[in-house]
Amino acid sequence: KRNVLIIGAGGVAQVVAHKCAQNNDVLGDIHIASRTSAKCDAIIDSIREKSSLKTDGVLAAHALDAMDSAAVAQLIRDTGVQIVINVGSPFVNMTVLEACIETGTAYMDTAIHEDPTKICETPPWYGNYEWQRRDRCAKTGTTAILGIGFDPGVVNAYAKLAIDDYLDEVTSIDIVDINAGSHGRWFSTNFDPEINFREFTGTVYSWQNGNWQTNTMFEVGKTWDLPVVGQQKAYMTGHDEVHSLATNYPQADVRFWMGFGDHYINVFTVLKNLGLLSEQPVKTAEGLEVIPLKVVKAVLPDPSSLAPDYTGKTCIGDLVKGTKDGKPTEVFVYNIADHKDAYNEVGSQGISYTAGVPPVAAAMLIANGTWDTGTMVNVEELDPKPFLTLLDQIGLPTRVKDANGDRPWNA
Ligand code: NDP
């Protein structure tokens, strides 16, 4: 058994905590630490309510400022955990990683580190912060699995599976993320509005013809015809995994596409053009200093409050093209998740569910030694099969669609 510390107590942390509890025969003590300890308590209450602890064990809440690396290291020592699942805001990633390197504790996150004073990180995303610490992870034998949510995360494993098992040569990887669900609110983001908007305010980067290509947001759109969710319009967007996949497969074009409805695009465009997505403080006539983006976040629904009413499905997958036996070949590796099922099981909406289950699968693979690399890796550098097998068992089954039909990946 390996004991786990979960950092953050938001939508994704709720799923992580439930899934750790359901698997606490492999994972041991479960500690949840966040800025607001009441949110950790609420997660613990919801686990006890659904009685989803597999076996009796420690389930404890802690107040923590994760921007304080020494405090994180101290909590790791006090709780005796061997694995940290960091699903706090991406602003805390490097302070948490530093604490893990200092204490030799396995580290995981689900997004690239972001500097709160910058509007949007630019390529080389992982090179800005994470990979600068790779040598120190190797030297200290610290396992660090970067970006192990769904995207980045599972989609990196899908790319590796497609390239290794279905192709001789890869020419393109298109990651498509469609949320065909409905939350019933006039407007809401599905996760932290601050992070969500920051993702789309900057330049759109993609890796094509061996170079970084730049576009503006909503400039390049395409209608995809996908399993279960049908015809969906998605737009080319910058995303963490484009960088690591382009580094590991520079011969392939790597693009990320996210589905947006016209209503989201309208609201986003108005907010942006009014300056309400700015992270630069402004002064009101009354002398009050406010950060517009923080105000927008404060008035929008808390994404975790969407869960009870959310219906519909998500489809996230990789269309990977190349050649096999000299012939052009393509395969779509994907998952379908259901918002209502996620709510019934762990009290969260589908977006949090798809992001929160994968790091728990990874923690289980670290606990049994399969993924305990003793160094820093992105997900496509690991064997995807034990990971996808475990995801099949704990809530995120993988399917494959190609010229031979549409079936479970290991059928
Ligand atoms: P939330 O905003 O719901 O939760 C973030 C949590 O971090 C909150 O509980 C917040 O505390 C806590 N936090 C913020 N700053 C600190 C700090 N200084 N010290 C301690 N705790 C802090 O976000 P989500 O749960 O939706 O997302 C969590 C992470 O997952 C993000 O990094 C997000 O980008 C990533 N993500 C990844 C996906 C993927 O597929 N790869 C998909 C969706 C999200 P407080 O409650 O006090 O504000």
Short mmCIF file of C-alpha atoms and ligand atoms in Angstrom, two decimals:
data_model
loop_
_atom_site.label_atom_id
_atom_site.label_comp_id
_atom_site.label_asym_id
_atom_site.label_seq_id
_atom_site.Cartn_x
_atom_site.Cartn_y
_atom_site.Cartn_z
CA LYS A 1 0.00 0.00 0.00
CA ARG A 2 1.14 3.56 -0.66
CA ASN A 3 -0.43 6.47 1.19
CA VAL A 4 -1.74 9.38 -0.85
CA LEU A 5 -1.90 13.16 -0.39
CA ILE A 6 -4.41 14.91 -2.64
CA ILE A 7 -3.72 18.64 -3.14
CA GLY A 8 -6.77 20.78 -3.93
CA ALA A 9 -10.43 20.29 -3.03
CA GLY A 10 -12.19 21.33 -6.24
CA GLY A 11 -14.20 19.35 -8.77
CA VAL A 12 -11.34 17.11 -9.88
CA ALA A 13 -10.14 16.49 -6.31
CA GLN A 14 -13.59 15.26 -5.36
CA VAL A 15 -13.35 12.53 -8.02
CA VAL A 16 -9.75 11.70 -7.11
CA ALA A 17 -10.68 11.33 -3.43
CA HIS A 18 -13.67 9.09 -4.16
CA LYS A 19 -11.65 6.90 -6.48
CA CYS A 20 -8.77 6.63 -3.99
CA ALA A 21 -11.30 5.62 -1.33
CA GLN A 22 -12.80 2.97 -3.62
CA ASN A 23 -9.30 1.57 -4.08
CA ASN A 24 -7.79 2.03 -0.63
CA ASP A 25 -6.83 -1.63 -0.55
CA VAL A 26 -4.05 -0.68 -3.01
CA LEU A 27 -3.69 2.93 -1.93
CA GLY A 28 -3.53 3.35 1.84
CA ASP A 29 -4.20 6.44 3.92
CA ILE A 30 -5.91 9.27 2.07
CA HIS A 31 -5.10 12.87 3.00
CA ILE A 32 -6.77 15.85 1.32
CA ALA A 33 -5.14 19.26 1.67
CA SER A 34 -6.34 22.55 0.25
CA ARG A 35 -6.46 26.27 0.92
CA THR A 36 -10.00 26.01 2.32
CA SER A 37 -10.14 23.04 4.68
CA ALA A 38 -13.96 23.12 4.79
CA LYS A 39 -13.93 21.99 1.14
CA CYS A 40 -11.75 19.01 2.10
CA ASP A 41 -14.20 18.18 4.90
CA ALA A 42 -17.11 18.32 2.44
CA ILE A 43 -15.34 15.81 0.17
CA ILE A 44 -14.72 13.48 3.10
CA ASP A 45 -18.39 13.77 4.11
CA SER A 46 -19.49 12.88 0.59
CA ILE A 47 -17.23 9.80 0.58
CA ARG A 48 -18.62 8.65 3.94
CA GLU A 49 -22.19 9.37 2.77
CA LYS A 50 -21.76 7.10 -0.24
CA SER A 51 -19.72 4.72 2.00
CA SER A 52 -17.28 4.26 -0.79
CA LEU A 53 -14.24 3.40 1.34
CA LYS A 54 -13.28 -0.08 0.18
CA THR A 55 -11.64 -0.99 3.47
CA ASP A 56 -11.38 0.93 6.75
CA GLY A 57 -8.62 3.48 6.62
CA VAL A 58 -7.44 7.01 7.28
CA LEU A 59 -9.37 9.79 5.54
CA ALA A 60 -8.15 13.18 6.77
CA ALA A 61 -8.45 16.87 5.82
CA HIS A 62 -5.72 19.51 6.13
CA ALA A 63 -5.56 23.26 5.51
CA LEU A 64 -2.55 24.04 3.31
CA ASP A 65 -1.17 26.89 1.26
CA ALA A 66 0.37 24.86 -1.55
CA MET A 67 2.29 27.91 -2.81
CA ASP A 68 4.47 27.37 0.29
CA SER A 69 6.80 24.54 -0.70
CA ALA A 70 8.20 24.08 2.82
CA ALA A 71 4.67 23.68 4.20
CA VAL A 72 3.90 21.05 1.54
CA ALA A 73 7.12 19.15 2.39
CA GLN A 74 6.25 19.31 6.09
CA LEU A 75 2.77 17.91 5.47
CA ILE A 76 4.26 15.09 3.36
CA ARG A 77 6.53 14.18 6.29
CA ASP A 78 3.81 14.55 8.92
CA THR A 79 1.34 12.36 7.03
CA GLY A 80 3.91 9.82 5.79
CA VAL A 81 2.53 9.74 2.26
CA GLN A 82 4.44 8.22 -0.67
CA ILE A 83 2.34 9.67 -3.50
CA VAL A 84 1.09 13.23 -4.09
CA ILE A 85 -1.78 13.73 -6.53
CA ASN A 86 -1.74 17.44 -7.25
CA VAL A 87 -5.11 18.60 -8.53
CA GLY A 88 -4.95 22.08 -7.09
CA SER A 89 -4.81 25.17 -9.24
CA PRO A 90 -1.95 24.95 -11.79
CA PHE A 91 -0.35 27.94 -10.05
CA VAL A 92 0.82 25.60 -7.25
CA ASN A 93 2.43 22.91 -9.44
CA MET A 94 6.06 23.90 -9.06
CA THR A 95 5.96 24.48 -5.30
CA VAL A 96 4.34 21.05 -4.87
CA LEU A 97 6.82 19.40 -7.25
CA GLU A 98 9.73 20.98 -5.34
CA ALA A 99 8.37 19.53 -2.09
CA CYS A 100 8.13 16.09 -3.73
CA ILE A 101 11.70 16.27 -5.02
CA GLU A 102 12.89 17.35 -1.56
CA THR A 103 11.12 14.45 0.16
CA GLY A 104 11.49 11.84 -2.63
CA THR A 105 7.71 11.50 -2.97
CA ALA A 106 5.99 10.48 -6.21
CA TYR A 107 4.34 13.50 -7.91
CA MET A 108 1.48 13.82 -10.36
CA ASP A 109 -0.43 16.72 -11.88
CA THR A 110 -3.03 17.18 -14.59
CA ALA A 111 -2.01 20.50 -16.19
CA ILE A 112 1.13 22.49 -16.96
CA HIS A 113 2.33 24.96 -14.36
CA GLU A 114 1.10 28.48 -14.87
CA ASP A 115 2.46 31.76 -13.62
CA PRO A 116 -0.54 33.74 -12.34
CA THR A 117 0.98 37.00 -13.60
CA LYS A 118 1.10 35.78 -17.21
CA ILE A 119 -2.04 35.51 -19.32
CA CYS A 120 -1.06 32.36 -21.16
CA GLU A 121 2.01 30.18 -21.18
CA THR A 122 3.77 29.93 -24.55
CA PRO A 123 5.78 27.06 -26.09
CA PRO A 124 7.88 25.32 -24.97
CA TRP A 125 5.19 24.80 -22.33
CA TYR A 126 6.74 21.89 -20.41
CA GLY A 127 10.17 23.41 -21.01
CA ASN A 128 9.24 26.58 -19.13
CA TYR A 129 9.07 24.92 -15.72
CA GLU A 130 8.58 21.15 -15.51
CA TRP A 131 11.38 19.79 -17.71
CA GLN A 132 13.84 22.14 -16.05
CA ARG A 133 13.45 19.89 -13.01
CA ARG A 134 13.82 16.59 -14.88
CA ASP A 135 17.48 16.09 -14.02
CA ARG A 136 16.79 16.64 -10.34
CA CYS A 137 13.98 14.07 -10.41
CA ALA A 138 16.34 11.57 -12.03
CA LYS A 139 19.12 12.34 -9.56
CA THR A 140 16.86 11.93 -6.53
CA GLY A 141 14.89 9.01 -7.99
CA THR A 142 11.65 10.96 -7.78
CA THR A 143 8.78 9.65 -9.89
CA ALA A 144 6.95 12.57 -11.51
CA ILE A 145 4.14 11.89 -13.98
CA LEU A 146 3.18 15.10 -15.74
CA GLY A 147 -0.27 15.85 -17.09
CA ILE A 148 -2.12 12.69 -16.06
CA GLY A 149 -5.73 13.87 -16.39
CA PHE A 150 -7.75 13.04 -19.49
CA ASP A 151 -6.31 15.67 -21.83
CA PRO A 152 -3.44 15.88 -21.20
CA GLY A 153 -3.12 12.37 -19.83
CA VAL A 154 -5.24 9.58 -21.27
CA VAL A 155 -5.02 11.12 -24.77
CA ASN A 156 -1.20 10.85 -24.58
CA ALA A 157 -1.58 7.14 -23.77
CA TYR A 158 -4.07 6.80 -26.67
CA ALA A 159 -1.50 8.32 -29.05
CA LYS A 160 1.20 5.92 -27.87
CA LEU A 161 -1.15 2.92 -28.19
CA ALA A 162 -2.22 3.92 -31.71
CA ILE A 163 1.35 4.52 -32.87
CA ASP A 164 2.80 1.33 -31.35
CA ASP A 165 -0.03 -1.10 -32.13
CA TYR A 166 -1.83 0.18 -35.20
CA LEU A 167 0.80 1.99 -37.30
CA ASP A 168 4.30 1.52 -38.65
CA GLU A 169 4.72 5.25 -39.18
CA VAL A 170 2.73 8.12 -37.71
CA THR A 171 1.93 11.25 -39.73
CA SER A 172 -0.65 13.05 -37.57
CA ILE A 173 -2.27 13.07 -34.14
CA ASP A 174 -5.52 15.03 -33.79
CA ILE A 175 -6.92 15.14 -30.27
CA VAL A 176 -10.64 15.95 -30.21
CA ASP A 177 -12.45 16.92 -27.02
CA ILE A 178 -16.24 17.17 -27.25
CA ASN A 179 -18.56 17.83 -24.34
CA ALA A 180 -22.02 17.14 -25.75
CA GLY A 181 -23.55 17.56 -22.30
CA SER A 182 -25.85 20.27 -21.05
CA HIS A 183 -25.64 21.99 -17.63
CA GLY A 184 -28.82 24.01 -18.02
CA ARG A 185 -27.24 27.33 -16.91
CA TRP A 186 -27.24 30.45 -19.07
CA PHE A 187 -23.45 30.38 -19.10
CA SER A 188 -20.80 28.48 -17.21
CA THR A 189 -17.35 27.06 -17.71
CA ASN A 190 -16.87 23.38 -16.86
CA PHE A 191 -13.81 23.96 -14.72
CA ASP A 192 -12.13 26.92 -13.06
CA PRO A 193 -13.19 29.90 -15.24
CA GLU A 194 -9.85 31.57 -14.68
CA ILE A 195 -7.95 28.59 -16.08
CA ASN A 196 -10.57 27.91 -18.75
CA PHE A 197 -10.50 31.46 -20.17
CA ARG A 198 -6.73 31.79 -19.89
CA GLU A 199 -6.49 28.74 -22.13
CA PHE A 200 -8.29 30.55 -24.95
CA THR A 201 -7.13 34.14 -24.74
CA GLY A 202 -3.69 33.60 -26.22
CA THR A 203 -2.24 32.44 -29.52
CA VAL A 204 -3.26 28.97 -30.71
CA TYR A 205 -0.18 26.81 -31.24
CA SER A 206 -0.11 23.58 -33.21
CA TRP A 207 2.76 21.44 -34.52
CA GLN A 208 2.54 21.04 -38.28
CA ASN A 209 5.17 20.20 -40.91
CA GLY A 210 7.85 20.08 -38.23
CA ASN A 211 7.22 23.62 -37.00
CA TRP A 212 5.05 25.55 -34.58
CA GLN A 213 2.11 27.12 -36.42
CA THR A 214 0.20 29.99 -34.90
CA ASN A 215 -3.46 30.87 -35.26
CA THR A 216 -6.01 32.86 -33.32
CA MET A 217 -8.71 31.27 -31.20
CA PHE A 218 -11.82 30.16 -33.16
CA GLU A 219 -9.96 30.83 -36.44
CA VAL A 220 -9.71 27.17 -37.49
CA GLY A 221 -12.89 25.15 -37.03
CA LYS A 222 -13.87 21.72 -38.29
CA THR A 223 -16.96 19.53 -37.97
CA TRP A 224 -16.14 16.05 -36.71
CA ASP A 225 -18.37 13.02 -37.02
CA LEU A 226 -17.81 11.07 -33.82
CA PRO A 227 -19.16 7.94 -32.15
CA VAL A 228 -22.22 8.49 -29.89
CA VAL A 229 -22.08 12.33 -29.90
CA GLY A 230 -22.42 12.59 -33.71
CA GLN A 231 -21.53 15.69 -35.75
CA GLN A 232 -19.77 18.28 -33.59
CA LYS A 233 -17.92 21.48 -34.40
CA ALA A 234 -14.52 21.85 -32.76
CA TYR A 235 -11.87 24.54 -32.97
CA MET A 236 -8.11 24.26 -32.98
CA THR A 237 -6.80 25.23 -29.55
CA GLY A 238 -3.38 25.25 -27.89
CA HIS A 239 -2.99 22.53 -25.25
CA ASP A 240 -0.25 21.08 -23.02
CA GLU A 241 -0.03 17.70 -24.71
CA VAL A 242 0.62 19.21 -28.15
CA HIS A 243 4.05 20.17 -26.84
CA SER A 244 5.09 16.86 -25.28
CA LEU A 245 3.67 14.79 -28.17
CA ALA A 246 5.39 17.06 -30.71
CA THR A 247 8.66 16.56 -28.82
CA ASN A 248 8.27 12.78 -28.68
CA TYR A 249 6.84 12.45 -32.24
CA PRO A 250 8.28 15.43 -34.15
CA GLN A 251 7.57 13.69 -37.47
CA ALA A 252 3.80 13.91 -36.84
CA ASP A 253 1.47 16.88 -37.07
CA VAL A 254 -0.03 17.37 -33.60
CA ARG A 255 -3.23 19.38 -33.17
CA PHE A 256 -5.79 19.79 -30.41
CA TRP A 257 -9.48 20.48 -31.11
CA MET A 258 -12.07 21.48 -28.58
CA GLY A 259 -15.82 21.64 -29.14
CA PHE A 260 -17.55 24.97 -28.54
CA GLY A 261 -21.13 26.02 -29.11
CA ASP A 262 -21.92 29.38 -30.70
CA HIS A 263 -23.27 30.66 -27.37
CA TYR A 264 -19.95 30.01 -25.56
CA ILE A 265 -18.07 31.73 -28.38
CA ASN A 266 -20.37 34.77 -28.24
CA VAL A 267 -20.08 35.19 -24.48
CA PHE A 268 -16.33 34.62 -24.53
CA THR A 269 -15.86 37.13 -27.35
CA VAL A 270 -17.89 39.81 -25.57
CA LEU A 271 -16.06 39.30 -22.26
CA LYS A 272 -12.69 39.34 -23.99
CA ASN A 273 -13.38 42.41 -26.12
CA LEU A 274 -14.68 44.30 -23.11
CA GLY A 275 -11.45 43.53 -21.27
CA LEU A 276 -13.19 41.42 -18.66
CA LEU A 277 -10.83 38.48 -19.17
CA SER A 278 -7.77 40.54 -18.27
CA GLU A 279 -5.63 39.51 -15.31
CA GLN A 280 -4.26 43.08 -15.03
CA PRO A 281 -5.79 45.04 -12.12
CA VAL A 282 -8.02 48.03 -12.91
CA LYS A 283 -9.21 50.79 -10.60
CA THR A 284 -12.87 51.68 -10.29
CA ALA A 285 -14.00 55.31 -9.94
CA GLU A 286 -14.35 54.60 -6.20
CA GLY A 287 -10.67 53.69 -6.01
CA LEU A 288 -11.30 49.97 -5.65
CA GLU A 289 -8.67 47.86 -7.38
CA VAL A 290 -10.04 44.72 -9.03
CA ILE A 291 -8.79 42.07 -11.44
CA PRO A 292 -11.50 41.72 -14.10
CA LEU A 293 -10.93 37.98 -14.62
CA LYS A 294 -11.31 37.36 -10.86
CA VAL A 295 -14.59 39.31 -10.86
CA VAL A 296 -15.91 37.26 -13.78
CA LYS A 297 -14.95 34.08 -11.91
CA ALA A 298 -16.73 35.32 -8.79
CA VAL A 299 -20.03 35.90 -10.60
CA LEU A 300 -20.06 32.71 -12.69
CA PRO A 301 -21.40 29.39 -11.33
CA ASP A 302 -18.93 27.29 -9.36
CA PRO A 303 -18.25 24.48 -11.90
CA SER A 304 -18.74 21.80 -9.23
CA SER A 305 -22.28 23.13 -8.60
CA LEU A 306 -23.25 22.07 -12.16
CA ALA A 307 -23.01 18.38 -11.34
CA PRO A 308 -26.56 17.58 -10.10
CA ASP A 309 -28.25 18.90 -13.27
CA TYR A 310 -25.66 17.90 -15.88
CA THR A 311 -26.89 15.52 -18.57
CA GLY A 312 -25.37 14.14 -21.75
CA LYS A 313 -22.05 12.67 -22.74
CA THR A 314 -18.46 13.55 -23.49
CA CYS A 315 -16.36 12.06 -26.27
CA ILE A 316 -12.62 12.57 -26.10
CA GLY A 317 -10.23 10.78 -28.38
CA ASP A 318 -7.26 10.74 -30.73
CA LEU A 319 -7.51 10.38 -34.49
CA VAL A 320 -4.08 9.05 -35.35
CA LYS A 321 -3.03 8.67 -38.98
CA GLY A 322 -0.03 7.08 -40.65
CA THR A 323 0.89 4.01 -42.59
CA LYS A 324 0.67 0.28 -41.89
CA ASP A 325 2.27 -2.25 -44.23
CA GLY A 326 2.83 0.59 -46.68
CA LYS A 327 -0.84 1.60 -46.78
CA PRO A 328 -2.42 4.78 -45.38
CA THR A 329 -4.17 3.88 -42.12
CA GLU A 330 -6.11 5.74 -39.45
CA VAL A 331 -7.50 4.84 -36.05
CA PHE A 332 -9.68 6.74 -33.56
CA VAL A 333 -9.02 5.79 -29.92
CA TYR A 334 -11.64 7.25 -27.59
CA ASN A 335 -13.75 7.24 -24.46
CA ILE A 336 -17.39 8.12 -23.89
CA ALA A 337 -18.29 9.38 -20.41
CA ASP A 338 -21.73 10.25 -19.06
CA HIS A 339 -22.35 13.25 -16.80
CA LYS A 340 -25.24 11.66 -14.89
CA ASP A 341 -23.34 8.41 -14.27
CA ALA A 342 -20.44 10.43 -12.86
CA TYR A 343 -22.78 12.31 -10.56
CA ASN A 344 -24.48 9.16 -9.34
CA GLU A 345 -21.16 7.50 -8.60
CA VAL A 346 -19.05 10.28 -7.09
CA GLY A 347 -21.20 13.43 -7.00
CA SER A 348 -19.31 15.21 -9.81
CA GLN A 349 -19.90 16.18 -13.44
CA GLY A 350 -18.31 14.32 -16.33
CA ILE A 351 -15.47 16.76 -17.02
CA SER A 352 -14.18 16.45 -13.46
CA TYR A 353 -14.70 12.68 -13.66
CA THR A 354 -12.66 12.21 -16.82
CA ALA A 355 -9.85 14.33 -15.31
CA GLY A 356 -9.95 12.74 -11.83
CA VAL A 357 -10.04 9.01 -12.54
CA PRO A 358 -6.73 8.81 -14.54
CA PRO A 359 -4.39 10.08 -11.79
CA VAL A 360 -5.85 7.48 -9.43
CA ALA A 361 -5.14 4.73 -11.97
CA ALA A 362 -1.60 6.11 -12.21
CA ALA A 363 -1.26 6.14 -8.41
CA MET A 364 -2.29 2.47 -8.34
CA LEU A 365 0.34 1.71 -11.00
CA ILE A 366 2.96 3.54 -8.96
CA ALA A 367 1.85 1.63 -5.85
CA ASN A 368 2.30 -1.74 -7.58
CA GLY A 369 5.59 -0.69 -9.16
CA THR A 370 4.46 -0.73 -12.83
CA TRP A 371 4.79 3.04 -13.33
CA ASP A 372 7.19 3.84 -10.48
CA THR A 373 9.73 5.31 -12.89
CA GLY A 374 11.99 7.13 -10.41
CA THR A 375 12.18 9.96 -12.93
CA MET A 376 10.04 12.62 -14.64
CA VAL A 377 7.90 11.50 -17.57
CA ASN A 378 5.04 12.56 -19.79
CA VAL A 379 2.36 9.93 -20.21
CA GLU A 380 3.31 8.88 -23.77
CA GLU A 381 6.69 7.76 -22.42
CA LEU A 382 4.99 5.05 -20.34
CA ASP A 383 3.48 1.69 -21.34
CA PRO A 384 -0.19 2.57 -21.96
CA LYS A 385 -1.58 -0.96 -21.62
CA PRO A 386 -1.63 -1.45 -17.84
CA PHE A 387 -3.06 2.06 -17.56
CA LEU A 388 -5.87 1.53 -20.08
CA THR A 389 -6.65 -1.87 -18.55
CA LEU A 390 -7.07 -0.26 -15.14
CA LEU A 391 -9.15 2.61 -16.58
CA ASP A 392 -11.49 0.01 -18.13
CA GLN A 393 -12.03 -1.37 -14.63
CA ILE A 394 -12.44 1.89 -12.72
CA GLY A 395 -14.78 3.88 -14.94
CA LEU A 396 -13.19 5.11 -18.18
CA PRO A 397 -13.31 2.37 -20.82
CA THR A 398 -11.33 2.81 -24.03
CA ARG A 399 -12.69 2.04 -27.48
CA VAL A 400 -11.06 1.91 -30.89
CA LYS A 401 -12.63 2.69 -34.26
CA ASP A 402 -10.87 1.85 -37.52
CA ALA A 403 -11.47 0.08 -40.82
CA ASN A 404 -12.17 -3.10 -38.84
CA GLY A 405 -15.02 -1.57 -36.84
CA ASP A 406 -15.76 0.04 -33.49
CA ARG A 407 -14.83 -2.06 -30.44
CA PRO A 408 -13.20 -2.13 -26.99
CA TRP A 409 -9.46 -1.44 -27.41
CA ASN A 410 -8.39 -4.87 -26.19
CA ALA A 411 -11.13 -6.94 -27.87
P1 NDP B 1 -10.95 23.93 -8.96
O1 NDP B 1 -10.75 25.38 -9.18
O2 NDP B 1 -12.33 23.39 -8.74
O3 NDP B 1 -10.07 23.45 -7.72
C1 NDP B 1 -8.77 23.91 -7.47
C2 NDP B 1 -8.48 23.68 -6.02
O4 NDP B 1 -7.14 24.14 -5.75
C3 NDP B 1 -9.41 24.47 -5.10
O5 NDP B 1 -9.87 23.63 -4.08
C4 NDP B 1 -8.50 25.57 -4.57
O6 NDP B 1 -8.78 26.00 -3.27
C5 NDP B 1 -7.18 24.86 -4.54
N1 NDP B 1 -6.08 25.81 -4.43
C6 NDP B 1 -5.86 26.93 -5.18
N2 NDP B 1 -4.77 27.58 -4.73
C7 NDP B 1 -4.32 26.89 -3.67
C8 NDP B 1 -3.24 27.06 -2.78
N3 NDP B 1 -2.40 28.09 -2.89
N4 NDP B 1 -3.06 26.15 -1.81
C9 NDP B 1 -3.90 25.09 -1.67
N5 NDP B 1 -4.94 24.88 -2.49
C10 NDP B 1 -5.15 25.76 -3.48
O7 NDP B 1 -10.28 23.20 -10.20
P2 NDP B 1 -10.58 21.77 -10.81
O8 NDP B 1 -10.76 20.78 -9.72
O9 NDP B 1 -11.61 21.89 -11.86
O10 NDP B 1 -9.19 21.48 -11.56
C11 NDP B 1 -8.04 21.11 -10.83
C12 NDP B 1 -6.86 20.95 -11.78
O11 NDP B 1 -7.16 19.99 -12.79
C13 NDP B 1 -6.48 22.23 -12.53
O12 NDP B 1 -5.09 22.27 -12.62
C14 NDP B 1 -7.07 22.02 -13.90
O13 NDP B 1 -6.37 22.75 -14.88
C15 NDP B 1 -6.86 20.55 -14.07
N6 NDP B 1 -7.76 19.91 -15.05
C16 NDP B 1 -7.21 18.99 -15.89
C17 NDP B 1 -7.97 18.35 -16.82
C18 NDP B 1 -7.36 17.29 -17.68
O14 NDP B 1 -8.10 16.52 -18.30
N7 NDP B 1 -6.05 17.17 -17.78
C19 NDP B 1 -9.40 18.66 -16.98
C20 NDP B 1 -9.92 19.56 -15.96
C21 NDP B 1 -9.10 20.18 -15.06
P3 NDP B 1 -10.04 26.96 -2.91
O15 NDP B 1 -11.16 25.98 -2.85
O16 NDP B 1 -9.71 27.56 -1.62
O17 NDP B 1 -10.14 27.95 -4.03
#
